[in-house]
Amino acid sequence: MSKILLCFSSHLYIEDEFKLTSYYEGLISDLNKHSNEVLVCNTAEFLCKPWNGNNVESKIIDVVRLKQRIKSFNPELIISFNNSKLSFLESEFDCPIIIWQADSFEYYNDKDRLIKDPNRYLYFGLSEDDTPNLVNIGVNRKNIFCIKSGTSVIAEKIPKITNISFIGSNFIGTSKLYETLVTNGSRKAREAIKFLSENFYIEPRGYLKGIGLERISNILNTQDIASISSCQNRITTLNLMTEFGLDLYGTDSWIRTAAYYPGLALSYIQEQKYSLKHNQDIYNSSRLCLNISHSQAVNAFPWRVMDIMASNGCLLSNYNKGLKYFLKKYVDIPMFKSCGEAHTLARKLLKDKVYRNELILSCQRCINENGRWKHRFAEIEQYTDIKLLNSENTEKKDEIYLTRDDFLSPYYSFYIKMIIGTARITPRSMHAIMYKIALSMGISIDYKTIKKVMEKQSV
């Protein structure tokens, strides 16, 4: 049995609390199933900016008590996704720290701190795509490992009630594109932006400078550019799927497409689906399960892909070199490179049940032989010498969750009520301005309070 501190940022906020996404739920469950003791830290509970930000706890958190709690647990291994973790872990613990990729390096937390001591950590990438970025900040190649994700989804034979399902967010494109095109809408500029949006790992500033368009990079950063093709590809492909019968799951941002894509808004299922069982049931009850990746996924593929392959739903994915290689020994799975090709493949697969079932069985075999969490645990053991594959227990150990409410400073109640009260008597359009003013005055607003205001939840 090993003691593991698991840190990640899960932002799904329902019924006045953060919920685990199915991916983390499955990982935690399987770690416990193999007799490991897991202390779970959702950094959205503690950090001011838990994703693509800095590892800085909110001032309403009693960091001393939080530190004491983790010291009493005494982890033998720390796993942090996207380097989102508590601020003091490096200085207080000598155990191995794994930084596991959830998004590309561009979206990691506390990148400046990584640069200061890059070889304090082991880096687990879903592919080799980020290796050059890590090497550039001084990471020794011996500390970089390519490790796929895993899944806990189980195939179940339940009635097929949906032709096509998709679980995911509505990528929102950047408003800065409008500003850029007003400033410079030349053919050369438009073609350069389009090219960069489709090639995530080309550094924009250098590329634009080389063709005399450096001023564009003063408006659009890497993340802005990446959002352009990601948004376009996802929403256009899904819109074409409405013809066959599409069920959309995710945040209510799908409803906001009503003015331009009414078919998508009508396809959105307004039920909160987030757990492992939720996802498993959706995939098992669907004939086709879509994957439409973000532009950062070149050789790495999203977590949902393995969940789908483990189910009784048939995977229909955009082209991905890493996925093609992962399935190489099992099946040459059809993948689309355009929205039109996705439409053609969907029509073909819906009509051909025999072919569809052949793909499903081949994907299931791949997962059962190389895509379960136990396969990842074996790799982690190899790289850390920490035992994770202990004998499976019929009675799993209970995971332990760190929650914000257990570590609040005494002035919490007044502080939070003041912020939420002020937000609720002012127009929503003013909230962003108020937030910037508060930061400039040194007022720390924790992420959970922001979610309370956004979701209009109770104090």
GROMACS .gro file of C-alpha atoms in nm, residues 101 125-129 148 201 293-294 296-302 320-323:
model
   21
  101GLN     CA    1  -0.020   1.630  -1.866
  125GLY     CA    2   0.326   1.348  -2.120
  126LEU     CA    3   0.043   1.192  -2.318
  127SER     CA    4   0.271   1.221  -2.622
  128GLU     CA    5   0.608   1.368  -2.721
  129ASP     CA    6   0.449   1.693  -2.840
  148LYS     CA    7  -0.108   0.741  -2.199
  201TYR     CA    8   0.316   2.379  -3.165
  293SER     CA    9  -1.018   1.746  -3.025
  294HIS     CA   10  -0.866   2.081  -2.934
  296GLN     CA   11  -0.327   2.109  -2.900
  297ALA     CA   12  -0.406   1.736  -2.943
  298VAL     CA   13  -0.166   1.641  -3.223
  299ASN     CA   14  -0.026   1.308  -3.105
  300ALA     CA   15  -0.199   1.306  -2.768
  301PHE     CA   16  -0.571   1.240  -2.764
  302PRO     CA   17  -0.840   1.347  -2.515
  320ASN     CA   18  -0.489   1.181  -3.459
  321LYS     CA   19  -0.148   1.024  -3.522
  322GLY     CA   20  -0.112   0.909  -3.163
  323LEU     CA   21  -0.449   0.735  -3.165
   0.00000   0.00000   0.00000
